[in-house]
Backbone as ProteinMPNN parsed JSONL, in Angstrom:
{"seq_chain_A": "MIACLDLEGVLVPEIWINVSERTGIAALRRTTRDEPDYDKLMRGRLAVLAEHELGLADIQAVIGTMEPLDGAVAFLDWLRSHTQVIILSDTFVEFAQPLLRKLGWPTLFCNSLEVDGSGRITGYRLRIADGKRRAVEALRALNFRVVAAGDSYNDTTMLGAADAGILFCPPQNVIDDFPDFPVTRTYDDLRAAFVAGSAGELRP", "coords_chain_A": {"N_chain_A": [[39.545, 10.933, 313.649], [41.58, 11.31, 310.099], [42.695, 12.539, 307.993], [43.912, 12.043, 304.385], [45.588, 13.414, 301.63], [46.331, 13.128, 298.251], [49.205, 15.31, 296.625], [50.341, 16.128, 294.378], [48.427, 17.551, 291.921], [46.495, 17.221, 293.697], [46.702, 19.792, 295.765], [48.653, 20.853, 294.479], [50.331, 21.675, 291.39], [51.23, 19.214, 288.545], [54.256, 18.166, 289.023], [55.951, 16.909, 286.649], [54.757, 17.979, 284.744], [55.154, 20.924, 284.637], [57.798, 20.186, 284.708], [58.302, 19.368, 281.842], [57.498, 21.428, 280.557], [59.009, 23.376, 280.773], [60.969, 22.591, 279.883], [60.063, 21.874, 277.466], [60.599, 19.006, 276.81], [58.46, 16.561, 275.559], [57.889, 14.082, 276.316], [58.126, 13.667, 279.542], [55.557, 14.891, 280.419], [54.043, 12.856, 281.01], [52.46, 11.271, 283.411], [51.214, 9.574, 286.87], [48.762, 10.065, 286.372], [48.192, 8.942, 284.223], [50.062, 6.567, 283.649], [49.676, 3.68, 285.102], [51.733, 1.976, 286.156], [53.844, 2.365, 288.396], [56.965, 2.426, 288.671], [57.487, 1.951, 286.203], [57.224, 4.625, 285.198], [58.767, 5.779, 286.262], [61.233, 4.777, 285.642], [61.531, 5.635, 282.957], [61.28, 8.574, 283.118], [63.863, 9.129, 284.606], [65.258, 8.138, 282.1], [64.867, 9.889, 280.368], [65.94, 12.126, 281.361], [68.791, 11.592, 281.68], [69.121, 11.278, 279.08], [68.669, 13.973, 278.083], [70.833, 15.198, 280.158], [69.566, 16.614, 282.244], [69.74, 17.256, 285.458], [68.891, 17.228, 288.991], [69.212, 19.784, 290.33], [68.245, 21.391, 287.89], [65.47, 20.618, 288.195], [65.054, 21.338, 290.776], [65.102, 24.16, 290.172], [62.742, 24.745, 288.685], [60.928, 23.735, 290.472], [60.67, 25.454, 292.475], [59.549, 27.526, 291.175], [57.011, 26.819, 291.28], [53.303, 27.453, 292.04], [50.751, 26.942, 294.712], [47.678, 24.947, 293.63], [44.515, 27.45, 292.8], [43.256, 28.035, 295.612], [43.947, 26.007, 296.971], [45.481, 26.485, 299.1], [43.532, 27.357, 300.65], [41.691, 25.954, 301.625], [43.004, 23.434, 302.443], [44.007, 24.688, 304.944], [41.708, 25.2, 306.109], [40.509, 22.02, 306.291], [42.573, 21.508, 308.235], [41.836, 22.501, 310.51], [39.995, 21.222, 311.476], [40.66, 18.618, 311.691], [43.249, 16.367, 311.795], [45.79, 15.933, 309.271], [47.646, 14.112, 307.25], [49.255, 14.265, 304.076], [50.321, 11.983, 301.463], [52.158, 10.96, 299.338], [53.981, 10.6, 295.772], [55.507, 11.777, 295.579], [59.335, 13.086, 295.849], [61.549, 13.67, 298.692], [63.164, 15.432, 298.425], [62.102, 16.774, 296.214], [60.212, 18.151, 297.651], [60.553, 20.502, 299.813], [60.246, 23.026, 298.963], [57.222, 23.799, 297.632], [56.321, 22.599, 300.177], [56.813, 24.11, 302.014], [55.194, 26.986, 301.015], [52.202, 25.858, 301.177], [52.082, 25.586, 303.681], [53.824, 24.058, 305.562], [52.577, 21.224, 305.879], [52.16, 17.729, 307.002], [54.153, 14.951, 305.717], [54.631, 12.307, 303.78], [56.771, 10.442, 302.046], [59.003, 9.429, 299.208], [62.655, 9.111, 298.649], [64.688, 10.282, 296.176], [67.653, 8.592, 294.171], [71.011, 10.269, 293.994], [73.763, 11.104, 292.319], [77.451, 12.611, 293.223], [77.405, 14.758, 290.604], [74.679, 15.484, 290.651], [73.472, 14.458, 288.889], [70.506, 12.542, 288.96], [70.206, 9.365, 289.833], [68.142, 7.376, 290.301], [65.419, 6.068, 292.522], [64.183, 5.755, 295.525], [61.771, 3.77, 297.198], [59.724, 4.294, 299.831], [58.556, 2.545, 301.188], [56.851, 0.087, 299.362], [53.724, 0.452, 297.828], [52.701, 2.587, 299.843], [51.131, 4.317, 300.22], [48.584, 3.12, 300.525], [49.617, 1.587, 302.043], [50.078, 2.823, 304.557], [47.387, 3.888, 305.079], [46.251, 1.536, 305.747], [47.382, 1.331, 308.372], [46.832, 3.286, 309.203], [44.406, 2.769, 310.08], [44.075, 0.439, 311.345], [45.045, 1.443, 314.13], [42.971, 2.599, 315.195], [41.787, 4.946, 313.909], [39.174, 7.083, 311.598], [39.762, 6.876, 308.374], [39.821, 9.243, 305.826], [40.332, 9.91, 302.529], [41.624, 11.737, 299.56], [42.678, 12.0, 296.247], [44.281, 11.484, 292.977], [44.948, 10.399, 291.101], [45.868, 7.113, 289.267], [47.734, 6.558, 290.715], [46.885, 6.698, 293.323], [44.268, 5.261, 294.09], [44.616, 2.854, 295.529], [45.689, 3.779, 298.326], [42.472, 5.363, 298.227], [40.868, 2.867, 298.054], [41.878, 1.768, 300.294], [40.998, 3.094, 302.844], [38.301, 4.275, 304.73], [37.029, 6.134, 303.944], [36.778, 6.966, 300.288], [37.564, 9.695, 297.86], [37.934, 11.133, 294.344], [39.664, 13.739, 292.787], [39.064, 16.24, 290.841], [40.255, 14.311, 288.829], [41.419, 12.25, 285.829], [39.755, 11.328, 282.846], [40.17, 8.874, 282.287], [40.556, 7.477, 284.903], [38.563, 7.517, 286.239], [36.433, 6.074, 284.624], [38.05, 3.608, 285.015], [37.383, 3.263, 288.052], [34.727, 3.121, 288.722], [33.577, 3.474, 290.914], [34.233, 5.192, 293.242], [33.618, 8.902, 294.35], [33.596, 11.668, 292.369], [35.06, 14.608, 292.831], [35.158, 18.019, 291.84], [35.588, 20.652, 292.367], [37.304, 22.57, 295.112], [34.943, 22.87, 297.24], [33.537, 21.287, 296.705], [34.822, 18.818, 297.121], [35.522, 19.502, 299.563], [32.937, 19.241, 301.239], [32.8, 16.594, 300.374], [34.6, 15.544, 302.854], [33.481, 16.306, 304.81], [31.252, 14.577, 304.352], [32.037, 11.866, 304.274], [33.309, 11.769, 306.538], [31.705, 10.437, 308.621], [29.75, 12.225, 310.558], [32.41, 13.328, 311.911], [33.618, 15.843, 310.948], [32.776, 19.309, 311.412], [31.069, 21.398, 308.619]], "CA_chain_A": [[39.723, 10.83, 311.794], [42.689, 11.954, 310.154], [43.03, 12.877, 306.194], [45.334, 11.522, 304.194], [45.474, 13.557, 300.799], [47.682, 13.185, 297.501], [49.962, 16.468, 296.957], [50.047, 16.958, 293.171], [47.117, 17.248, 291.155], [44.963, 17.951, 294.835], [47.285, 20.515, 296.219], [50.267, 21.567, 293.759], [50.576, 20.908, 289.959], [52.077, 17.75, 288.865], [55.72, 18.918, 288.874], [56.297, 17.062, 286.107], [53.796, 18.846, 283.483], [55.855, 22.134, 284.873], [59.31, 20.362, 284.067], [58.143, 19.089, 280.542], [56.814, 23.07, 279.751], [59.396, 24.437, 281.073], [61.656, 21.99, 278.984], [59.807, 21.926, 275.687], [60.43, 17.677, 276.879], [57.013, 15.788, 275.634], [57.742, 12.43, 277.197], [57.977, 14.236, 280.512], [54.467, 14.875, 280.095], [53.718, 11.465, 281.619], [52.382, 11.061, 285.017], [50.375, 8.618, 287.405], [47.245, 9.891, 285.687], [48.597, 8.179, 282.732], [50.167, 5.422, 283.701], [49.677, 2.963, 286.597], [53.106, 1.298, 286.474], [54.792, 3.442, 288.739], [57.914, 1.868, 288.003], [57.736, 1.871, 284.905], [56.976, 5.78, 284.415], [59.674, 6.694, 287.147], [62.676, 4.492, 284.528], [60.967, 6.363, 281.669], [61.254, 9.542, 283.326], [64.998, 9.387, 284.404], [66.048, 8.145, 280.861], [65.009, 11.036, 279.525], [66.784, 13.017, 282.493], [70.051, 10.979, 281.508], [69.42, 11.801, 277.527], [68.97, 15.525, 278.237], [71.388, 16.024, 280.42], [69.177, 17.07, 283.129], [69.81, 16.876, 287.081], [68.333, 17.587, 290.458], [68.734, 21.38, 290.12], [67.202, 21.658, 287.094], [63.932, 19.985, 288.538], [64.037, 21.791, 291.07], [64.735, 25.552, 289.42], [61.124, 24.639, 288.164], [59.766, 23.44, 291.321], [60.892, 26.72, 293.286], [58.549, 28.7, 290.701], [55.506, 26.798, 291.153], [52.79, 27.578, 293.358], [49.68, 25.86, 295.119], [46.383, 25.143, 292.566], [44.12, 27.818, 293.185], [41.95, 27.254, 296.658], [44.357, 25.36, 298.134], [45.49, 26.954, 300.83], [42.651, 27.52, 301.981], [40.65, 24.486, 302.095], [44.105, 23.037, 303.854], [43.578, 25.123, 306.2], [40.076, 24.259, 306.902], [41.172, 20.855, 306.696], [43.894, 20.799, 309.247], [41.406, 23.554, 311.625], [39.271, 20.386, 311.671], [41.28, 16.885, 311.677], [44.58, 16.257, 311.387], [46.032, 16.056, 307.81], [48.718, 13.785, 306.589], [49.634, 14.23, 302.638], [50.814, 10.643, 301.403], [52.579, 11.127, 297.83], [54.991, 9.702, 295.335], [56.924, 12.608, 295.354], [60.181, 12.577, 296.448], [61.835, 14.995, 299.706], [64.615, 16.24, 297.294], [61.39, 18.389, 295.523], [58.994, 18.883, 298.198], [60.216, 21.489, 300.642], [59.134, 24.4, 298.507], [55.935, 23.585, 298.424], [55.365, 22.152, 302.175], [56.052, 25.832, 302.626], [54.17, 27.327, 300.348], [51.229, 24.922, 302.087], [52.144, 25.976, 305.61], [54.229, 22.708, 305.992], [52.171, 19.726, 306.309], [53.127, 16.674, 307.054], [54.413, 14.612, 304.286], [54.821, 10.786, 303.556], [57.221, 10.493, 300.453], [60.037, 9.012, 298.908], [63.71, 9.666, 298.159], [66.136, 9.558, 295.209], [68.679, 8.706, 294.202], [71.561, 11.424, 293.377], [75.35, 10.86, 292.3], [78.013, 13.763, 292.905], [77.034, 15.568, 290.256], [74.003, 16.339, 291.195], [72.44, 13.59, 288.306], [69.075, 11.52, 289.521], [70.278, 7.624, 288.989], [67.745, 6.081, 290.817], [64.617, 6.258, 293.077], [63.678, 4.587, 296.677], [60.3, 3.85, 297.561], [60.031, 4.3, 301.524], [57.407, 1.143, 300.972], [55.954, -0.647, 298.488], [52.127, 0.792, 297.917], [53.399, 3.203, 300.69], [50.025, 5.104, 300.65], [47.67, 1.981, 300.807], [49.974, 0.877, 303.552], [49.903, 4.071, 305.43], [46.009, 4.212, 305.409], [45.752, 0.848, 306.686], [48.315, 1.141, 309.14], [46.046, 4.776, 310.535], [43.493, 2.632, 310.468], [45.037, -0.493, 312.733], [45.108, 2.381, 315.417], [41.756, 2.749, 315.32], [41.577, 6.22, 313.122], [38.592, 7.254, 311.003], [40.631, 8.055, 307.614], [38.801, 9.845, 304.873], [41.16, 9.997, 301.451], [41.434, 11.849, 298.475], [43.628, 11.253, 295.756], [43.162, 11.815, 291.143], [45.634, 9.134, 289.863], [46.064, 5.966, 289.299], [48.749, 5.677, 292.176], [46.004, 7.74, 294.97], [43.53, 3.972, 294.348], [44.716, 1.403, 296.883], [44.587, 4.824, 299.131], [41.492, 5.298, 298.249], [40.01, 1.559, 298.234], [41.69, 1.03, 301.813], [40.011, 4.157, 303.336], [36.733, 4.71, 305.116], [35.569, 7.04, 302.669], [37.868, 7.853, 299.325], [37.284, 10.52, 297.184], [38.538, 11.266, 293.641], [39.621, 14.83, 292.916], [39.481, 16.484, 289.594], [40.727, 13.142, 288.115], [41.114, 12.313, 284.226], [38.259, 10.449, 282.413], [40.194, 7.715, 282.513], [40.576, 6.572, 286.015], [37.15, 7.637, 286.558], [36.105, 4.932, 283.958], [38.581, 2.146, 285.602], [37.19, 3.325, 289.357], [33.579, 4.531, 288.652], [32.794, 3.081, 292.561], [34.877, 6.828, 293.926], [32.832, 9.805, 294.424], [34.067, 12.302, 292.128], [34.699, 16.106, 293.279], [35.282, 18.98, 290.814], [35.963, 21.931, 293.288], [37.292, 22.231, 296.923], [33.799, 23.296, 298.19], [33.059, 19.681, 296.663], [35.979, 18.387, 298.276], [34.917, 20.023, 301.383], [31.312, 18.606, 301.515], [32.388, 15.054, 300.597], [34.773, 15.334, 303.453], [32.426, 16.228, 305.704], [29.712, 13.32, 304.502], [33.01, 10.653, 304.674], [33.532, 11.664, 307.99], [30.531, 10.268, 309.517], [29.765, 13.673, 311.65], [33.225, 14.022, 312.925], [33.849, 16.883, 310.147], [31.737, 20.24, 310.342], [31.003, 22.169, 307.294]], "C_chain_A": [[40.718, 11.617, 311.784], [42.012, 11.768, 308.397], [44.021, 13.11, 305.8], [44.859, 12.136, 302.541], [47.06, 13.42, 300.156], [48.116, 14.57, 297.356], [49.836, 16.833, 295.489], [48.937, 16.711, 292.421], [46.146, 17.636, 292.458], [45.57, 19.432, 295.413], [48.081, 21.337, 295.559], [49.848, 20.863, 292.185], [50.847, 20.04, 290.012], [53.577, 18.691, 288.657], [56.183, 17.928, 287.894], [56.216, 17.464, 284.473], [54.676, 19.788, 283.833], [57.304, 21.481, 283.894], [59.375, 20.14, 282.587], [57.748, 20.537, 279.813], [57.882, 23.671, 279.829], [60.46, 23.899, 279.567], [61.987, 22.199, 277.905], [60.202, 19.967, 275.723], [59.191, 16.759, 276.692], [56.986, 15.099, 276.567], [57.927, 12.973, 278.51], [56.719, 14.642, 280.872], [53.606, 14.27, 281.091], [53.112, 11.353, 283.343], [51.543, 9.959, 285.287], [49.132, 8.64, 286.965], [47.341, 9.103, 284.264], [48.851, 6.957, 282.584], [50.352, 4.572, 284.88], [50.658, 2.415, 287.102], [53.76, 2.41, 286.803], [56.619, 3.27, 288.504], [58.371, 2.145, 286.771], [57.665, 3.278, 283.915], [57.92, 6.022, 285.286], [61.337, 6.005, 286.007], [62.567, 5.096, 283.057], [61.589, 7.794, 281.704], [62.994, 9.909, 283.386], [66.002, 8.897, 283.555], [66.236, 8.875, 280.182], [65.665, 12.244, 280.087], [67.68, 12.977, 281.981], [70.167, 11.295, 279.957], [69.485, 13.156, 277.23], [69.602, 16.23, 279.153], [70.957, 16.922, 282.09], [68.882, 16.533, 284.357], [68.979, 17.376, 287.722], [68.386, 18.722, 290.128], [68.129, 21.87, 289.081], [65.495, 21.533, 287.222], [63.465, 21.01, 289.605], [64.399, 23.465, 291.459], [63.109, 25.568, 288.757], [60.562, 24.318, 289.685], [59.363, 24.882, 292.494], [60.044, 27.88, 292.653], [57.038, 28.64, 290.982], [55.031, 26.886, 291.979], [51.356, 26.708, 293.795], [48.672, 25.772, 294.055], [45.683, 26.487, 293.22], [43.018, 27.636, 294.307], [42.549, 26.314, 297.443], [44.391, 25.117, 299.255], [44.526, 26.898, 301.729], [41.634, 26.528, 302.136], [41.632, 23.265, 302.613], [43.943, 23.673, 304.731], [42.931, 25.082, 306.882], [39.802, 22.896, 307.05], [41.38, 20.408, 307.99], [43.044, 21.493, 311.128], [40.318, 22.496, 311.909], [39.489, 18.935, 311.999], [42.937, 17.275, 311.748], [44.949, 15.357, 309.736], [47.443, 14.81, 307.716], [48.394, 13.702, 304.899], [51.102, 13.036, 301.992], [50.866, 11.02, 299.874], [53.699, 10.344, 297.552], [55.786, 10.362, 294.809], [57.936, 12.356, 295.932], [60.79, 14.164, 297.721], [62.195, 15.657, 298.83], [63.806, 18.016, 296.715], [60.835, 18.456, 296.262], [59.343, 20.236, 299.034], [59.555, 23.016, 300.233], [57.602, 24.951, 297.79], [55.43, 23.409, 299.613], [55.33, 23.782, 302.22], [55.396, 26.996, 302.329], [52.663, 26.732, 301.453], [51.566, 24.734, 303.358], [52.881, 25.113, 306.393], [53.512, 21.914, 306.753], [52.949, 18.554, 306.479], [52.988, 15.426, 305.508], [54.988, 13.127, 304.439], [55.614, 10.616, 302.426], [58.258, 9.398, 300.086], [61.602, 10.08, 298.548], [64.01, 9.421, 296.52], [67.16, 9.429, 295.348], [69.999, 9.601, 293.256], [73.241, 11.325, 293.482], [75.676, 12.437, 292.645], [77.566, 14.357, 292.371], [75.867, 16.422, 289.882], [72.823, 15.0, 289.742], [71.88, 12.319, 288.932], [70.085, 10.357, 288.564], [69.526, 6.667, 289.596], [66.622, 6.851, 291.755], [64.398, 5.221, 294.252], [62.711, 4.949, 297.157], [60.536, 3.686, 299.605], [59.309, 2.928, 301.907], [57.113, 1.248, 299.73], [54.436, -0.137, 298.765], [51.987, 1.702, 299.128], [51.65, 4.155, 301.147], [48.781, 4.118, 301.075], [47.885, 1.853, 301.891], [49.915, 1.596, 304.909], [48.28, 4.137, 306.336], [45.606, 2.868, 306.582], [46.499, 0.924, 308.244], [47.224, 2.328, 310.297], [44.763, 3.896, 310.501], [43.12, 0.932, 311.585], [45.02, 0.151, 314.302], [43.973, 3.022, 315.4], [41.267, 4.183, 315.202], [40.546, 6.118, 312.041], [39.692, 7.436, 309.238], [39.945, 8.122, 306.328], [40.059, 10.49, 303.982], [40.725, 10.729, 300.51], [42.653, 12.123, 297.763], [42.846, 11.723, 294.192], [43.861, 11.364, 290.143], [45.364, 7.64, 290.185], [46.825, 5.445, 290.591], [48.127, 6.062, 293.675], [44.84, 6.046, 295.212], [43.243, 3.311, 294.587], [44.475, 2.608, 297.787], [43.159, 4.931, 299.156], [40.383, 4.366, 298.558], [40.06, 1.445, 299.295], [41.303, 2.44, 303.228], [38.835, 3.951, 303.867], [36.041, 5.257, 304.188], [37.437, 6.977, 302.036], [36.832, 8.165, 298.046], [38.194, 10.946, 296.021], [38.312, 12.991, 292.956], [40.26, 15.298, 291.695], [40.567, 15.25, 289.01], [40.239, 13.184, 286.694], [39.944, 11.112, 284.022], [38.856, 8.627, 282.731], [40.351, 6.504, 283.414], [39.285, 6.643, 286.557], [36.046, 5.962, 285.631], [36.293, 3.526, 284.708], [38.13, 2.172, 287.521], [35.941, 4.272, 289.186], [33.205, 4.214, 290.239], [33.338, 4.949, 293.42], [33.751, 7.695, 293.584], [33.964, 10.522, 293.506], [33.781, 13.813, 292.216], [35.4, 16.856, 292.328], [35.977, 20.282, 291.277], [36.107, 21.856, 294.386], [35.88, 22.603, 298.01], [33.209, 21.721, 298.006], [33.763, 18.928, 297.4], [35.587, 18.321, 299.739], [33.67, 19.214, 302.034], [32.199, 16.927, 301.4], [33.448, 14.644, 302.137], [34.358, 15.034, 304.95], [31.401, 14.892, 306.113], [30.558, 12.284, 304.922], [33.117, 10.707, 306.178], [32.8, 11.061, 309.111], [30.034, 11.118, 310.783], [31.005, 13.657, 312.338], [33.717, 15.199, 312.202], [32.633, 18.182, 310.574], [31.897, 20.947, 309.243], [31.938, 23.535, 307.26]], "O_chain_A": [[41.041, 12.402, 312.677], [41.138, 11.052, 307.908], [44.902, 13.864, 306.214], [43.9, 11.552, 302.035], [48.183, 13.477, 300.657], [47.382, 15.307, 298.014], [49.215, 17.873, 295.271], [48.529, 15.554, 292.319], [45.125, 18.295, 292.265], [44.695, 20.295, 295.484], [48.262, 22.489, 295.953], [49.228, 19.823, 291.965], [50.93, 19.493, 291.111], [53.673, 19.801, 288.136], [57.373, 17.849, 288.196], [56.978, 17.382, 283.509], [55.567, 19.551, 283.018], [57.763, 21.955, 282.855], [60.339, 20.607, 281.98], [57.725, 20.648, 278.587], [58.017, 24.607, 279.041], [60.653, 24.558, 278.546], [63.031, 22.484, 277.319], [60.089, 19.464, 274.605], [58.849, 16.148, 277.704], [56.286, 15.26, 277.567], [57.725, 11.849, 278.969], [56.755, 14.828, 282.088], [52.752, 14.804, 281.799], [53.887, 11.429, 284.296], [51.075, 9.311, 284.35], [48.376, 7.67, 287.018], [46.437, 8.823, 283.477], [48.288, 6.206, 281.788], [51.278, 4.852, 285.642], [50.728, 2.249, 288.319], [54.193, 3.268, 286.034], [57.307, 4.227, 288.15], [59.492, 2.514, 286.421], [57.853, 3.369, 282.702], [58.114, 7.2, 284.987], [62.293, 6.732, 285.738], [63.436, 4.999, 282.19], [62.234, 8.264, 280.766], [63.507, 10.685, 282.579], [67.206, 8.986, 283.791], [67.205, 8.984, 279.429], [65.914, 13.238, 279.406], [68.02, 14.062, 281.511], [71.292, 11.572, 279.54], [70.185, 13.591, 276.316], [69.397, 17.433, 279.32], [71.704, 17.581, 282.813], [68.069, 15.628, 284.542], [68.157, 18.075, 287.129], [67.422, 18.986, 289.409], [67.407, 22.849, 289.271], [64.6, 22.111, 286.605], [62.342, 21.506, 289.693], [64.151, 24.001, 292.539], [62.545, 26.612, 288.428], [59.499, 24.895, 289.911], [58.319, 25.196, 293.065], [59.802, 28.931, 293.246], [56.17, 29.513, 290.997], [55.629, 26.601, 293.016], [51.005, 25.794, 293.048], [48.783, 26.768, 293.341], [46.221, 26.782, 294.287], [41.943, 27.128, 293.989], [41.996, 25.795, 298.413], [43.921, 24.334, 300.081], [44.469, 26.6, 302.922], [40.766, 26.605, 303.006], [41.148, 22.256, 303.126], [43.598, 22.986, 305.693], [43.099, 24.961, 308.096], [38.941, 22.527, 307.849], [40.859, 19.526, 308.673], [43.365, 21.22, 312.285], [39.537, 22.932, 312.755], [38.636, 18.196, 312.492], [43.517, 18.361, 311.741], [44.372, 14.361, 309.3], [48.294, 15.092, 308.559], [47.383, 13.127, 304.497], [52.322, 13.192, 302.049], [49.86, 11.332, 299.237], [54.333, 9.648, 298.345], [56.594, 10.063, 293.93], [57.852, 11.39, 296.69], [60.476, 15.344, 297.564], [61.485, 16.566, 298.4], [64.138, 19.201, 296.677], [60.182, 19.412, 295.844], [58.481, 21.114, 298.989], [58.79, 23.788, 300.811], [57.129, 26.063, 297.555], [54.392, 23.882, 300.075], [54.363, 24.526, 302.378], [55.067, 27.865, 303.136], [52.305, 27.394, 302.427], [51.307, 23.728, 304.018], [52.82, 25.15, 307.622], [53.628, 21.793, 307.973], [54.132, 18.402, 306.174], [52.104, 15.211, 304.679], [55.836, 12.916, 305.306], [54.848, 10.661, 301.464], [58.263, 8.409, 300.82], [61.658, 11.284, 298.299], [63.575, 8.49, 295.842], [67.822, 9.874, 296.286], [69.977, 9.601, 292.025], [73.865, 11.45, 294.536], [74.858, 13.35, 292.532], [76.879, 15.088, 293.085], [75.809, 17.464, 289.227], [71.604, 14.863, 289.853], [72.514, 11.337, 289.316], [70.503, 10.348, 287.406], [69.821, 5.472, 289.621], [66.724, 8.074, 291.863], [64.42, 4.01, 294.029], [62.496, 6.092, 297.56], [61.357, 3.077, 300.292], [59.591, 2.343, 302.952], [57.101, 2.283, 299.064], [53.964, -0.318, 299.888], [50.848, 1.564, 299.575], [51.282, 4.473, 302.277], [48.055, 4.473, 302.003], [47.051, 1.893, 302.796], [49.753, 1.106, 306.026], [48.021, 4.316, 307.526], [45.028, 2.933, 307.666], [45.887, 0.447, 309.199], [46.968, 2.278, 311.501], [43.848, 4.506, 311.053], [42.154, 0.603, 312.274], [44.989, -0.482, 315.357], [44.052, 4.226, 315.641], [40.53, 4.687, 316.049], [40.736, 5.132, 311.33], [40.404, 8.44, 309.258], [39.521, 7.099, 305.791], [40.744, 11.392, 304.463], [39.513, 10.662, 300.306], [43.654, 12.453, 298.398], [41.69, 12.096, 293.995], [43.767, 11.565, 288.932], [44.775, 7.159, 291.153], [46.671, 4.42, 291.256], [48.62, 5.847, 294.782], [44.623, 5.688, 296.37], [42.161, 2.768, 294.366], [43.313, 2.759, 298.164], [42.603, 4.561, 300.19], [39.315, 4.672, 299.087], [39.041, 1.124, 299.906], [41.5, 2.309, 304.436], [38.195, 3.17, 303.163], [34.921, 5.048, 303.722], [38.542, 6.955, 302.576], [35.929, 7.54, 297.49], [39.337, 11.198, 296.404], [37.208, 13.458, 292.677], [41.419, 15.062, 291.353], [41.742, 15.563, 288.823], [39.234, 13.754, 286.267], [39.462, 10.303, 284.815], [38.276, 7.631, 283.164], [40.339, 5.295, 283.183], [38.932, 5.781, 287.362], [35.247, 5.164, 286.123], [35.459, 2.663, 284.981], [38.502, 1.24, 288.234], [35.87, 5.491, 289.344], [32.35, 4.976, 290.69], [32.548, 5.626, 294.078], [32.972, 7.385, 292.683], [35.134, 10.182, 293.683], [32.72, 14.326, 291.862], [36.407, 16.287, 291.908], [36.826, 20.86, 290.599], [35.295, 21.19, 295.029], [35.877, 22.587, 299.241], [32.603, 21.086, 298.869], [33.264, 18.359, 298.371], [35.426, 17.482, 300.625], [33.599, 18.705, 303.153], [32.159, 16.179, 302.377], [33.207, 13.544, 302.633], [34.619, 14.188, 305.805], [30.976, 14.396, 307.156], [30.14, 11.626, 305.875], [33.007, 9.717, 306.901], [33.145, 11.125, 310.291], [29.966, 10.613, 311.904], [30.879, 13.981, 313.519], [34.461, 15.814, 312.965], [31.535, 18.025, 310.039], [33.062, 21.119, 308.885], [31.967, 24.237, 306.25]]}, "name": "protein", "num_of_chains": 1, "seq": "MIACLDLEGVLVPEIWINVSERTGIAALRRTTRDEPDYDKLMRGRLAVLAEHELGLADIQAVIGTMEPLDGAVAFLDWLRSHTQVIILSDTFVEFAQPLLRKLGWPTLFCNSLEVDGSGRITGYRLRIADGKRRAVEALRALNFRVVAAGDSYNDTTMLGAADAGILFCPPQNVIDDFPDFPVTRTYDDLRAAFVAGSAGELRP"}
């Protein structure tokens, strides 16, 4: 078995919401919990950053102050002691290092940014389209059982491709649009859902 987890909203707070709170720019609060179209969301973010002359260093400064969600490290330690774990995220390599360090350096598959010489973020590059789903499909093709957890619209294809998909602290709109996925609200509940979804491969 392999466990696949989203990063933001599952293990750490939402980066863009923290940037919004630090800068006072309300438009940056929108996340994949609000907008199903990731390209539309990112193009909007890049336009806002350009308008306010914010660069990569400004965002990295906010990320450096962020901590994992309460209970996330203990949950991740438990999960990694029982099975292999891969973090599947739509975040960017340029954002992730401080957060991975605080989580004990789990494996992360994510995307990358295009940054010019002045540090301005000019674009982004997906490693592959719908990468979360395709990673899960590839793991299942290698004969792994995959249990996955996420919280947002951009996690739902991953959850659907997994042997068992779990929503963790999702907003009501995601619950309403994807009623077939079980909903968990605490790490104890998420742990129990992973045990149930593992078909006996995980111990409580």
